[in-house]
């Protein structure tokens, strides 16, 4: 017979094991939709191709020169591919967290997991880890494949620094995603909210353009989004477009500051909404 | 104390929005529980009996920490509700949403192992526990198929197995035999009885009279968010001992039923449709004196009497006496043990 649980006070190992079980569950689940995984790799390439061809049509032979004058790199193909690949990670974070809550509300499994002594923090960490794995794998394959299709070298610049920017941006990103999760828990709708928000964020993070081109007010808002710093950090590390503070470690430290408070703020908001929902209609009500 | 439940004046009021046209709405308070108090002793098999909307599920959701009560307190397995919620969850096994609380793309084994992890069992223990439950509930042949290919009854069995994964001292089962066929329902009730014999406390909600009557040590009748009666089945029946129950079958119009209800000496009546005819249940302090007047009244109102018989008091009669309603429409569809 199994050992009885210690009345709702799990050890670190048990907590980690529960979070990994949540990750594993979602990875198993996604392997049963193989078509979706293929589509996810194609989407960032299509997203990057559209502005690329528009740029060629508008700029003609001078496209690369004009682009370099405004962005700091002539490699607009990699620039667009990086933007769309980072966007895949960002968009995935919102979708996976929001979809986790909404889908489980609808299927009844959200109540089932809330009946267990595993905390929301642990469950959300498991979902976030799954989302990171799925998002990173998709983005890296899409970037590599896109570079192959459009014949640019993906291995330019400082790859490790680029990866460090991505990894540093993930923690605050999931803090933000949890706030959206809280909204979904409250309003019981995910598609419209995430659809709207992912495009607002893609715009503010400079998916296709440098945020320096934004009007001052929008630029100020853009700097409050961790994905803006992630995207520019990766582009600067790989393509040399220039850091916001002129030094990589300064830009990276901004992400680390986000890392300190964004997840805490996300969980604070989520817990408040969760408590409020429990006070009235209940977690599983849809 | 493991398996012990104490509920004291627990109340829950929902705030709902009443729609008034396209853009207007107003909030309305709907009391779902009105000061419920009860005690369930360790090792008891306790039934919560009531129709849909009576407040059973709200009570269960409060006890399982899914809903915060508006007022009152409860102590479950020795832990205070709203203060030690995690400890309550760790020491309670629940089956609330039936087949809905499972991942249909996963197999039964994957589901059980996953929930084992959420209850903090070690990887080895959760696999072992899943294997044991699969064997105990005879799920071996289908355990490695995705749940989406299961019948509804098979998924209910997996949901029941999920409730047992943490081997908790308290089991809360919300209408667990719903959608099960007759043999499966009987089998599940046998397992519930067996678990209770092993010392587990079981809270079993049902709207099936016969199930509560045959399975439960004690029963609480719940309606309109209140506990109307509580006791063992013989105690509840004895509470009606001074009332005789007459059951009349035939073609009985509503006017005829109303006329019977208005007769002196009739304490309560209930009407239900059974297999194309009407069944009128009449309770009276003295059936012998009432009977001739009852037949006369029915005949006067063109009723066709096919059968008339005094009957022993059943739990259903207790329910009718307490609520003025019958649950027979639901009960009829239920597999009997």
PDB file of N, CA and C in Angstrom, chain A residues 1-10 14-15 17-18 21-22 25-26 28-29 32-33 104-119 123 275 277-286, chain B residues 12-16 61 64-68 79 82 85-87 89-92 94 96-97 99-103 105-107 110 114-115 117-123 125-126 128-129 132 146 162 165-167:
ATOM      1  N   UNK A   1       0.845  -1.197   0.000  1.00  0.00           N
ATOM      2  CA  UNK A   1       0.000   0.000   0.000  1.00  0.00           C
ATOM      3  C   UNK A   1       0.884   1.252   0.000  1.00  0.00           C
ATOM      4  N   UNK A   2       0.412   2.315  -0.664  1.00  0.00           N
ATOM      5  CA  UNK A   2       1.223   3.523  -0.693  1.00  0.00           C
ATOM      6  C   UNK A   2       1.302   4.177   0.674  1.00  0.00           C
ATOM      7  N   UNK A   3       2.371   4.948   0.862  1.00  0.00           N
ATOM      8  CA  UNK A   3       2.487   5.692   2.112  1.00  0.00           C
ATOM      9  C   UNK A   3       1.436   6.787   2.132  1.00  0.00           C
ATOM     10  N   UNK A   4       0.775   7.025   3.251  1.00  0.00           N
ATOM     11  CA  UNK A   4      -0.222   8.088   3.286  1.00  0.00           C
ATOM     12  C   UNK A   4       0.444   9.450   3.145  1.00  0.00           C
ATOM     13  N   UNK A   5      -0.202  10.375   2.443  1.00  0.00           N
ATOM     14  CA  UNK A   5       0.416  11.681   2.280  1.00  0.00           C
ATOM     15  C   UNK A   5       0.487  12.400   3.617  1.00  0.00           C
ATOM     16  N   UNK A   6       1.475  13.281   3.757  1.00  0.00           N
ATOM     17  CA  UNK A   6       1.603  14.028   5.015  1.00  0.00           C
ATOM     18  C   UNK A   6       0.641  15.195   5.002  1.00  0.00           C
ATOM     19  N   UNK A   7      -0.614  14.895   5.162  1.00  0.00           N
ATOM     20  CA  UNK A   7      -1.693  15.872   5.287  1.00  0.00           C
ATOM     21  C   UNK A   7      -1.434  17.212   4.599  1.00  0.00           C
ATOM     22  N   UNK A   8      -1.278  17.171   3.286  1.00  0.00           N
ATOM     23  CA  UNK A   8      -1.218  18.405   2.508  1.00  0.00           C
ATOM     24  C   UNK A   8       0.066  19.203   2.623  1.00  0.00           C
ATOM     25  N   UNK A   9       1.113  18.602   3.221  1.00  0.00           N
ATOM     26  CA  UNK A   9       2.394  19.319   3.299  1.00  0.00           C
ATOM     27  C   UNK A   9       3.449  18.498   2.586  1.00  0.00           C
ATOM     28  N   UNK A  10       3.470  18.612   1.267  1.00  0.00           N
ATOM     29  CA  UNK A  10       4.404  17.781   0.509  1.00  0.00           C
ATOM     30  C   UNK A  10       5.846  18.243   0.663  1.00  0.00           C
ATOM     31  N   UNK A  14       8.224  15.764  -3.646  1.00  0.00           N
ATOM     32  CA  UNK A  14       6.847  15.430  -4.036  1.00  0.00           C
ATOM     33  C   UNK A  14       6.240  16.551  -4.886  1.00  0.00           C
ATOM     34  N   UNK A  15       6.560  17.788  -4.524  1.00  0.00           N
ATOM     35  CA  UNK A  15       6.053  18.931  -5.287  1.00  0.00           C
ATOM     36  C   UNK A  15       6.631  18.922  -6.702  1.00  0.00           C
ATOM     37  N   UNK A  17       7.779  16.386  -8.274  1.00  0.00           N
ATOM     38  CA  UNK A  17       7.240  15.221  -8.976  1.00  0.00           C
ATOM     39  C   UNK A  17       5.839  15.514  -9.519  1.00  0.00           C
ATOM     40  N   UNK A  18       5.038  16.244  -8.731  1.00  0.00           N
ATOM     41  CA  UNK A  18       3.683  16.596  -9.178  1.00  0.00           C
ATOM     42  C   UNK A  18       3.754  17.557 -10.367  1.00  0.00           C
ATOM     43  N   UNK A  21       4.744  15.656 -13.370  1.00  0.00           N
ATOM     44  CA  UNK A  21       3.626  14.819 -13.835  1.00  0.00           C
ATOM     45  C   UNK A  21       2.671  15.657 -14.679  1.00  0.00           C
ATOM     46  N   UNK A  22       2.456  16.895 -14.262  1.00  0.00           N
ATOM     47  CA  UNK A  22       1.596  17.811 -15.027  1.00  0.00           C
ATOM     48  C   UNK A  22       2.222  18.069 -16.408  1.00  0.00           C
ATOM     49  N   UNK A  25       1.921  14.892 -18.491  1.00  0.00           N
ATOM     50  CA  UNK A  25       0.551  14.687 -18.950  1.00  0.00           C
ATOM     51  C   UNK A  25       0.291  15.476 -20.228  1.00  0.00           C
ATOM     52  N   UNK A  26       0.742  16.749 -20.211  1.00  0.00           N
ATOM     53  CA  UNK A  26       0.486  17.598 -21.367  1.00  0.00           C
ATOM     54  C   UNK A  26       1.329  17.193 -22.574  1.00  0.00           C
ATOM     55  N   UNK A  28       2.295  14.104 -23.205  1.00  0.00           N
ATOM     56  CA  UNK A  28       1.647  12.891 -23.728  1.00  0.00           C
ATOM     57  C   UNK A  28       0.442  13.290 -24.567  1.00  0.00           C
ATOM     58  N   UNK A  29      -0.326  14.241 -24.018  1.00  0.00           N
ATOM     59  CA  UNK A  29      -1.547  14.668 -24.688  1.00  0.00           C
ATOM     60  C   UNK A  29      -1.261  15.238 -26.083  1.00  0.00           C
ATOM     61  N   UNK A  32      -0.613  13.077 -29.049  1.00  0.00           N
ATOM     62  CA  UNK A  32      -1.777  12.426 -29.680  1.00  0.00           C
ATOM     63  C   UNK A  32      -2.450  13.337 -30.702  1.00  0.00           C
ATOM     64  N   UNK A  33      -1.844  14.509 -30.930  1.00  0.00           N
ATOM     65  CA  UNK A  33      -2.300  15.408 -32.015  1.00  0.00           C
ATOM     66  C   UNK A  33      -1.087  15.745 -32.888  1.00  0.00           C
ATOM     67  N   UNK A 104      -9.822  22.865 -19.309  1.00  0.00           N
ATOM     68  CA  UNK A 104     -10.073  22.009 -18.150  1.00  0.00           C
ATOM     69  C   UNK A 104     -11.362  22.408 -17.429  1.00  0.00           C
ATOM     70  N   UNK A 105     -11.709  23.685 -17.516  1.00  0.00           N
ATOM     71  CA  UNK A 105     -13.011  24.097 -16.970  1.00  0.00           C
ATOM     72  C   UNK A 105     -14.124  23.384 -17.728  1.00  0.00           C
ATOM     73  N   UNK A 106     -13.981  23.372 -19.050  1.00  0.00           N
ATOM     74  CA  UNK A 106     -15.043  22.793 -19.882  1.00  0.00           C
ATOM     75  C   UNK A 106     -15.122  21.278 -19.757  1.00  0.00           C
ATOM     76  N   UNK A 107     -13.972  20.643 -19.617  1.00  0.00           N
ATOM     77  CA  UNK A 107     -13.996  19.174 -19.566  1.00  0.00           C
ATOM     78  C   UNK A 107     -14.211  18.646 -18.144  1.00  0.00           C
ATOM     79  N   UNK A 108     -14.104  19.517 -17.163  1.00  0.00           N
ATOM     80  CA  UNK A 108     -14.353  19.088 -15.777  1.00  0.00           C
ATOM     81  C   UNK A 108     -13.095  18.679 -15.034  1.00  0.00           C
ATOM     82  N   UNK A 109     -11.958  18.667 -15.739  1.00  0.00           N
ATOM     83  CA  UNK A 109     -10.731  18.211 -15.088  1.00  0.00           C
ATOM     84  C   UNK A 109     -10.125  19.285 -14.173  1.00  0.00           C
ATOM     85  N   UNK A 110     -10.520  20.543 -14.370  1.00  0.00           N
ATOM     86  CA  UNK A 110      -9.975  21.590 -13.501  1.00  0.00           C
ATOM     87  C   UNK A 110     -10.424  21.341 -12.053  1.00  0.00           C
ATOM     88  N   UNK A 111     -11.698  20.988 -11.886  1.00  0.00           N
ATOM     89  CA  UNK A 111     -12.188  20.670 -10.540  1.00  0.00           C
ATOM     90  C   UNK A 111     -11.457  19.453  -9.989  1.00  0.00           C
ATOM     91  N   UNK A 112     -11.222  18.479 -10.864  1.00  0.00           N
ATOM     92  CA  UNK A 112     -10.569  17.240 -10.421  1.00  0.00           C
ATOM     93  C   UNK A 112      -9.165  17.526  -9.892  1.00  0.00           C
ATOM     94  N   UNK A 113      -8.422  18.390 -10.571  1.00  0.00           N
ATOM     95  CA  UNK A 113      -7.064  18.674 -10.077  1.00  0.00           C
ATOM     96  C   UNK A 113      -7.109  19.591  -8.850  1.00  0.00           C
ATOM     97  N   UNK A 114      -8.119  20.425  -8.770  1.00  0.00           N
ATOM     98  CA  UNK A 114      -8.262  21.282  -7.577  1.00  0.00           C
ATOM     99  C   UNK A 114      -8.665  20.476  -6.344  1.00  0.00           C
ATOM    100  N   UNK A 115      -9.183  19.286  -6.554  1.00  0.00           N
ATOM    101  CA  UNK A 115      -9.534  18.430  -5.414  1.00  0.00           C
ATOM    102  C   UNK A 115      -8.295  17.812  -4.779  1.00  0.00           C
ATOM    103  N   UNK A 116      -7.198  17.844  -5.501  1.00  0.00           N
ATOM    104  CA  UNK A 116      -5.972  17.226  -4.992  1.00  0.00           C
ATOM    105  C   UNK A 116      -5.195  18.238  -4.142  1.00  0.00           C
ATOM    106  N   UNK A 117      -4.267  17.762  -3.310  1.00  0.00           N
ATOM    107  CA  UNK A 117      -3.510  18.691  -2.467  1.00  0.00           C
ATOM    108  C   UNK A 117      -2.366  19.400  -3.192  1.00  0.00           C
ATOM    109  N   UNK A 118      -2.276  19.220  -4.494  1.00  0.00           N
ATOM    110  CA  UNK A 118      -1.228  19.920  -5.249  1.00  0.00           C
ATOM    111  C   UNK A 118      -1.641  21.378  -5.448  1.00  0.00           C
ATOM    112  N   UNK A 119      -0.751  22.294  -5.135  1.00  0.00           N
ATOM    113  CA  UNK A 119      -1.103  23.717  -5.184  1.00  0.00           C
ATOM    114  C   UNK A 119      -1.193  24.220  -6.623  1.00  0.00           C
ATOM    115  N   UNK A 123       0.885  23.288 -10.119  1.00  0.00           N
ATOM    116  CA  UNK A 123       0.214  22.935 -11.381  1.00  0.00           C
ATOM    117  C   UNK A 123       0.624  23.904 -12.488  1.00  0.00           C
ATOM    118  N   UNK A 275      -9.588  32.803  -5.494  1.00  0.00           N
ATOM    119  CA  UNK A 275     -10.322  32.878  -4.222  1.00  0.00           C
ATOM    120  C   UNK A 275     -11.714  33.481  -4.454  1.00  0.00           C
ATOM    121  N   UNK A 277     -13.423  33.413  -7.214  1.00  0.00           N
ATOM    122  CA  UNK A 277     -14.245  32.442  -7.940  1.00  0.00           C
ATOM    123  C   UNK A 277     -14.747  31.351  -6.988  1.00  0.00           C
ATOM    124  N   UNK A 278     -13.870  30.926  -6.070  1.00  0.00           N
ATOM    125  CA  UNK A 278     -14.278  29.905  -5.086  1.00  0.00           C
ATOM    126  C   UNK A 278     -15.372  30.436  -4.167  1.00  0.00           C
ATOM    127  N   UNK A 279     -15.348  31.752  -3.949  1.00  0.00           N
ATOM    128  CA  UNK A 279     -16.335  32.354  -3.055  1.00  0.00           C
ATOM    129  C   UNK A 279     -17.711  32.345  -3.704  1.00  0.00           C
ATOM    130  N   UNK A 280     -17.764  32.399  -5.012  1.00  0.00           N
ATOM    131  CA  UNK A 280     -19.085  32.433  -5.624  1.00  0.00           C
ATOM    132  C   UNK A 280     -19.397  31.166  -6.401  1.00  0.00           C
ATOM    133  N   UNK A 281     -19.156  31.175  -7.709  1.00  0.00           N
ATOM    134  CA  UNK A 281     -19.696  30.078  -8.513  1.00  0.00           C
ATOM    135  C   UNK A 281     -18.868  28.804  -8.455  1.00  0.00           C
ATOM    136  N   UNK A 282     -17.601  28.912  -8.049  1.00  0.00           N
ATOM    137  CA  UNK A 282     -16.768  27.709  -8.000  1.00  0.00           C
ATOM    138  C   UNK A 282     -15.834  27.640  -9.183  1.00  0.00           C
ATOM    139  N   UNK A 283     -14.746  26.899  -8.978  1.00  0.00           N
ATOM    140  CA  UNK A 283     -13.657  26.827  -9.952  1.00  0.00           C
ATOM    141  C   UNK A 283     -14.099  26.220 -11.285  1.00  0.00           C
ATOM    142  N   UNK A 284     -14.885  25.193 -11.201  1.00  0.00           N
ATOM    143  CA  UNK A 284     -15.204  24.448 -12.421  1.00  0.00           C
ATOM    144  C   UNK A 284     -16.391  24.990 -13.187  1.00  0.00           C
ATOM    145  N   UNK A 285     -17.041  26.002 -12.652  1.00  0.00           N
ATOM    146  CA  UNK A 285     -18.241  26.524 -13.312  1.00  0.00           C
ATOM    147  C   UNK A 285     -17.883  27.097 -14.669  1.00  0.00           C
ATOM    148  N   UNK A 286     -18.608  26.727 -15.695  1.00  0.00           N
ATOM    149  CA  UNK A 286     -18.326  27.311 -17.012  1.00  0.00           C
ATOM    150  C   UNK A 286     -19.620  27.655 -17.665  1.00  0.00           C
TER     151      UNK A 286
ATOM    152  N   UNK B  12     -24.413  28.630   2.316  1.00  0.00           N
ATOM    153  CA  UNK B  12     -23.798  29.099   1.072  1.00  0.00           C
ATOM    154  C   UNK B  12     -24.856  29.847   0.261  1.00  0.00           C
ATOM    155  N   UNK B  13     -24.530  31.058  -0.089  1.00  0.00           N
ATOM    156  CA  UNK B  13     -25.442  31.859  -0.919  1.00  0.00           C
ATOM    157  C   UNK B  13     -24.709  32.244  -2.193  1.00  0.00           C
ATOM    158  N   UNK B  14     -25.318  31.920  -3.314  1.00  0.00           N
ATOM    159  CA  UNK B  14     -24.737  32.311  -4.605  1.00  0.00           C
ATOM    160  C   UNK B  14     -25.266  33.693  -4.979  1.00  0.00           C
ATOM    161  N   UNK B  15     -24.393  34.467  -5.591  1.00  0.00           N
ATOM    162  CA  UNK B  15     -24.860  35.740  -6.151  1.00  0.00           C
ATOM    163  C   UNK B  15     -24.960  35.536  -7.651  1.00  0.00           C
ATOM    164  N   UNK B  16     -26.187  35.586  -8.157  1.00  0.00           N
ATOM    165  CA  UNK B  16     -26.371  35.340  -9.591  1.00  0.00           C
ATOM    166  C   UNK B  16     -26.845  36.619 -10.266  1.00  0.00           C
ATOM    167  N   UNK B  61     -19.369  20.229  -2.485  1.00  0.00           N
ATOM    168  CA  UNK B  61     -18.312  21.109  -3.013  1.00  0.00           C
ATOM    169  C   UNK B  61     -17.696  21.956  -1.914  1.00  0.00           C
ATOM    170  N   UNK B  64     -15.401  19.644   0.065  1.00  0.00           N
ATOM    171  CA  UNK B  64     -14.186  19.250  -0.658  1.00  0.00           C
ATOM    172  C   UNK B  64     -13.325  20.454  -1.037  1.00  0.00           C
ATOM    173  N   UNK B  65     -13.640  21.620  -0.486  1.00  0.00           N
ATOM    174  CA  UNK B  65     -12.865  22.862  -0.639  1.00  0.00           C
ATOM    175  C   UNK B  65     -12.988  23.529  -2.012  1.00  0.00           C
ATOM    176  N   UNK B  66     -13.889  23.038  -2.849  1.00  0.00           N
ATOM    177  CA  UNK B  66     -14.038  23.671  -4.165  1.00  0.00           C
ATOM    178  C   UNK B  66     -14.785  24.995  -4.059  1.00  0.00           C
ATOM    179  N   UNK B  67     -15.636  25.097  -3.068  1.00  0.00           N
ATOM    180  CA  UNK B  67     -16.424  26.313  -2.859  1.00  0.00           C
ATOM    181  C   UNK B  67     -16.181  26.824  -1.449  1.00  0.00           C
ATOM    182  N   UNK B  68     -16.146  28.125  -1.307  1.00  0.00           N
ATOM    183  CA  UNK B  68     -16.023  28.691   0.037  1.00  0.00           C
ATOM    184  C   UNK B  68     -17.425  28.900   0.593  1.00  0.00           C
ATOM    185  N   UNK B  79      -9.401  18.497  10.315  1.00  0.00           N
ATOM    186  CA  UNK B  79      -8.867  19.748   9.767  1.00  0.00           C
ATOM    187  C   UNK B  79      -9.997  20.744   9.526  1.00  0.00           C
ATOM    188  N   UNK B  82     -11.454  25.755   5.184  1.00  0.00           N
ATOM    189  CA  UNK B  82     -10.940  27.086   4.793  1.00  0.00           C
ATOM    190  C   UNK B  82      -9.612  27.444   5.484  1.00  0.00           C
ATOM    191  N   UNK B  85      -7.194  23.582   4.097  1.00  0.00           N
ATOM    192  CA  UNK B  85      -7.787  22.983   2.898  1.00  0.00           C
ATOM    193  C   UNK B  85      -6.899  21.923   2.254  1.00  0.00           C
ATOM    194  N   UNK B  86      -5.598  22.187   2.220  1.00  0.00           N
ATOM    195  CA  UNK B  86      -4.704  21.217   1.582  1.00  0.00           C
ATOM    196  C   UNK B  86      -4.699  19.883   2.325  1.00  0.00           C
ATOM    197  N   UNK B  87      -4.758  19.970   3.660  1.00  0.00           N
ATOM    198  CA  UNK B  87      -4.778  18.743   4.461  1.00  0.00           C
ATOM    199  C   UNK B  87      -6.096  17.991   4.232  1.00  0.00           C
ATOM    200  N   UNK B  89      -7.833  18.049   1.462  1.00  0.00           N
ATOM    201  CA  UNK B  89      -7.736  17.432   0.127  1.00  0.00           C
ATOM    202  C   UNK B  89      -6.872  16.177   0.167  1.00  0.00           C
ATOM    203  N   UNK B  90      -5.789  16.244   0.921  1.00  0.00           N
ATOM    204  CA  UNK B  90      -4.856  15.107   0.970  1.00  0.00           C
ATOM    205  C   UNK B  90      -5.486  13.888   1.633  1.00  0.00           C
ATOM    206  N   UNK B  91      -6.468  14.111   2.506  1.00  0.00           N
ATOM    207  CA  UNK B  91      -7.027  12.995   3.274  1.00  0.00           C
ATOM    208  C   UNK B  91      -8.447  12.632   2.823  1.00  0.00           C
ATOM    209  N   UNK B  92      -8.810  13.108   1.643  1.00  0.00           N
ATOM    210  CA  UNK B  92     -10.149  12.822   1.119  1.00  0.00           C
ATOM    211  C   UNK B  92     -10.041  12.302  -0.314  1.00  0.00           C
ATOM    212  N   UNK B  94     -12.265  11.815  -3.736  1.00  0.00           N
ATOM    213  CA  UNK B  94     -13.525  12.374  -4.244  1.00  0.00           C
ATOM    214  C   UNK B  94     -13.867  11.872  -5.641  1.00  0.00           C
ATOM    215  N   UNK B  96     -16.601  13.457  -7.971  1.00  0.00           N
ATOM    216  CA  UNK B  96     -17.663  14.470  -8.022  1.00  0.00           C
ATOM    217  C   UNK B  96     -18.294  14.646  -9.395  1.00  0.00           C
ATOM    218  N   UNK B  97     -17.480  14.687 -10.416  1.00  0.00           N
ATOM    219  CA  UNK B  97     -18.051  15.009 -11.723  1.00  0.00           C
ATOM    220  C   UNK B  97     -18.181  13.775 -12.588  1.00  0.00           C
ATOM    221  N   UNK B  99     -17.488  10.940 -14.992  1.00  0.00           N
ATOM    222  CA  UNK B  99     -16.520  10.741 -16.080  1.00  0.00           C
ATOM    223  C   UNK B  99     -15.911  12.057 -16.570  1.00  0.00           C
ATOM    224  N   UNK B 100     -16.469  13.195 -16.178  1.00  0.00           N
ATOM    225  CA  UNK B 100     -15.960  14.480 -16.664  1.00  0.00           C
ATOM    226  C   UNK B 100     -14.606  14.843 -16.051  1.00  0.00           C
ATOM    227  N   UNK B 101     -14.280  14.292 -14.925  1.00  0.00           N
ATOM    228  CA  UNK B 101     -13.039  14.683 -14.262  1.00  0.00           C
ATOM    229  C   UNK B 101     -11.821  13.914 -14.720  1.00  0.00           C
ATOM    230  N   UNK B 102     -11.837  13.425 -15.944  1.00  0.00           N
ATOM    231  CA  UNK B 102     -10.723  12.607 -16.445  1.00  0.00           C
ATOM    232  C   UNK B 102     -10.218  13.139 -17.779  1.00  0.00           C
ATOM    233  N   UNK B 103      -8.995  12.773 -18.117  1.00  0.00           N
ATOM    234  CA  UNK B 103      -8.408  13.186 -19.391  1.00  0.00           C
ATOM    235  C   UNK B 103      -8.709  12.103 -20.420  1.00  0.00           C
ATOM    236  N   UNK B 105      -8.003  11.798 -23.576  1.00  0.00           N
ATOM    237  CA  UNK B 105      -6.981  11.411 -24.559  1.00  0.00           C
ATOM    238  C   UNK B 105      -5.968  10.449 -23.937  1.00  0.00           C
ATOM    239  N   UNK B 106      -6.011  10.343 -22.618  1.00  0.00           N
ATOM    240  CA  UNK B 106      -5.070   9.467 -21.917  1.00  0.00           C
ATOM    241  C   UNK B 106      -5.734   8.131 -21.594  1.00  0.00           C
ATOM    242  N   UNK B 107      -4.921   7.155 -21.296  1.00  0.00           N
ATOM    243  CA  UNK B 107      -5.464   5.850 -20.913  1.00  0.00           C
ATOM    244  C   UNK B 107      -5.866   5.889 -19.427  1.00  0.00           C
ATOM    245  N   UNK B 110      -2.698   5.892 -17.368  1.00  0.00           N
ATOM    246  CA  UNK B 110      -2.035   7.204 -17.364  1.00  0.00           C
ATOM    247  C   UNK B 110      -2.788   8.185 -16.462  1.00  0.00           C
ATOM    248  N   UNK B 114      -1.194   9.785 -13.101  1.00  0.00           N
ATOM    249  CA  UNK B 114      -1.124  11.245 -13.016  1.00  0.00           C
ATOM    250  C   UNK B 114      -1.764  11.744 -11.710  1.00  0.00           C
ATOM    251  N   UNK B 115      -2.962  11.264 -11.417  1.00  0.00           N
ATOM    252  CA  UNK B 115      -3.623  11.727 -10.188  1.00  0.00           C
ATOM    253  C   UNK B 115      -2.868  11.241  -8.938  1.00  0.00           C
ATOM    254  N   UNK B 117       0.296  11.186  -8.727  1.00  0.00           N
ATOM    255  CA  UNK B 117       1.358  12.190  -8.548  1.00  0.00           C
ATOM    256  C   UNK B 117       0.804  13.442  -7.871  1.00  0.00           C
ATOM    257  N   UNK B 118      -0.422  13.835  -8.254  1.00  0.00           N
ATOM    258  CA  UNK B 118      -1.015  15.033  -7.644  1.00  0.00           C
ATOM    259  C   UNK B 118      -1.325  14.810  -6.155  1.00  0.00           C
ATOM    260  N   UNK B 119      -1.489  13.535  -5.776  1.00  0.00           N
ATOM    261  CA  UNK B 119      -1.687  13.225  -4.357  1.00  0.00           C
ATOM    262  C   UNK B 119      -0.350  12.874  -3.680  1.00  0.00           C
ATOM    263  N   UNK B 120       0.735  13.182  -4.372  1.00  0.00           N
ATOM    264  CA  UNK B 120       2.085  13.089  -3.815  1.00  0.00           C
ATOM    265  C   UNK B 120       2.536  11.672  -3.486  1.00  0.00           C
ATOM    266  N   UNK B 121       2.051  10.704  -4.250  1.00  0.00           N
ATOM    267  CA  UNK B 121       2.588   9.348  -4.100  1.00  0.00           C
ATOM    268  C   UNK B 121       3.911   9.288  -4.868  1.00  0.00           C
ATOM    269  N   UNK B 122       4.802   8.440  -4.419  1.00  0.00           N
ATOM    270  CA  UNK B 122       6.078   8.295  -5.130  1.00  0.00           C
ATOM    271  C   UNK B 122       5.804   7.603  -6.473  1.00  0.00           C
ATOM    272  N   UNK B 123       6.689   7.782  -7.462  1.00  0.00           N
ATOM    273  CA  UNK B 123       6.449   7.157  -8.775  1.00  0.00           C
ATOM    274  C   UNK B 123       6.158   5.650  -8.668  1.00  0.00           C
ATOM    275  N   UNK B 125       4.971   3.986  -5.983  1.00  0.00           N
ATOM    276  CA  UNK B 125       3.691   3.780  -5.304  1.00  0.00           C
ATOM    277  C   UNK B 125       2.503   4.086  -6.209  1.00  0.00           C
ATOM    278  N   UNK B 126       2.635   5.144  -7.024  1.00  0.00           N
ATOM    279  CA  UNK B 126       1.479   5.498  -7.853  1.00  0.00           C
ATOM    280  C   UNK B 126       1.244   4.455  -8.938  1.00  0.00           C
ATOM    281  N   UNK B 128       2.039   1.263  -8.647  1.00  0.00           N
ATOM    282  CA  UNK B 128       1.537   0.080  -7.929  1.00  0.00           C
ATOM    283  C   UNK B 128       0.056   0.259  -7.578  1.00  0.00           C
ATOM    284  N   UNK B 129      -0.271   1.441  -7.072  1.00  0.00           N
ATOM    285  CA  UNK B 129      -1.656   1.725  -6.669  1.00  0.00           C
ATOM    286  C   UNK B 129      -2.583   1.668  -7.894  1.00  0.00           C
ATOM    287  N   UNK B 132      -3.134  -1.917  -8.808  1.00  0.00           N
ATOM    288  CA  UNK B 132      -4.049  -2.573  -7.865  1.00  0.00           C
ATOM    289  C   UNK B 132      -5.505  -2.198  -8.147  1.00  0.00           C
ATOM    290  N   UNK B 146      -7.104   4.681 -24.757  1.00  0.00           N
ATOM    291  CA  UNK B 146      -7.505   6.055 -24.405  1.00  0.00           C
ATOM    292  C   UNK B 146      -8.961   6.072 -23.950  1.00  0.00           C
ATOM    293  N   UNK B 162     -10.079   6.642  -9.599  1.00  0.00           N
ATOM    294  CA  UNK B 162      -9.328   7.879  -9.329  1.00  0.00           C
ATOM    295  C   UNK B 162      -9.586   8.369  -7.898  1.00  0.00           C
ATOM    296  N   UNK B 165      -7.341   6.604  -5.433  1.00  0.00           N
ATOM    297  CA  UNK B 165      -5.893   6.564  -5.703  1.00  0.00           C
ATOM    298  C   UNK B 165      -5.071   6.944  -4.474  1.00  0.00           C
ATOM    299  N   UNK B 166      -5.592   7.833  -3.627  1.00  0.00           N
ATOM    300  CA  UNK B 166      -4.783   8.258  -2.459  1.00  0.00           C
ATOM    301  C   UNK B 166      -5.115   7.461  -1.206  1.00  0.00           C
ATOM    302  N   UNK B 167      -5.958   6.443  -1.352  1.00  0.00           N
ATOM    303  CA  UNK B 167      -6.269   5.550  -0.231  1.00  0.00           C
ATOM    304  C   UNK B 167      -6.667   6.351   1.015  1.00  0.00           C
TER     305      UNK B 167
END
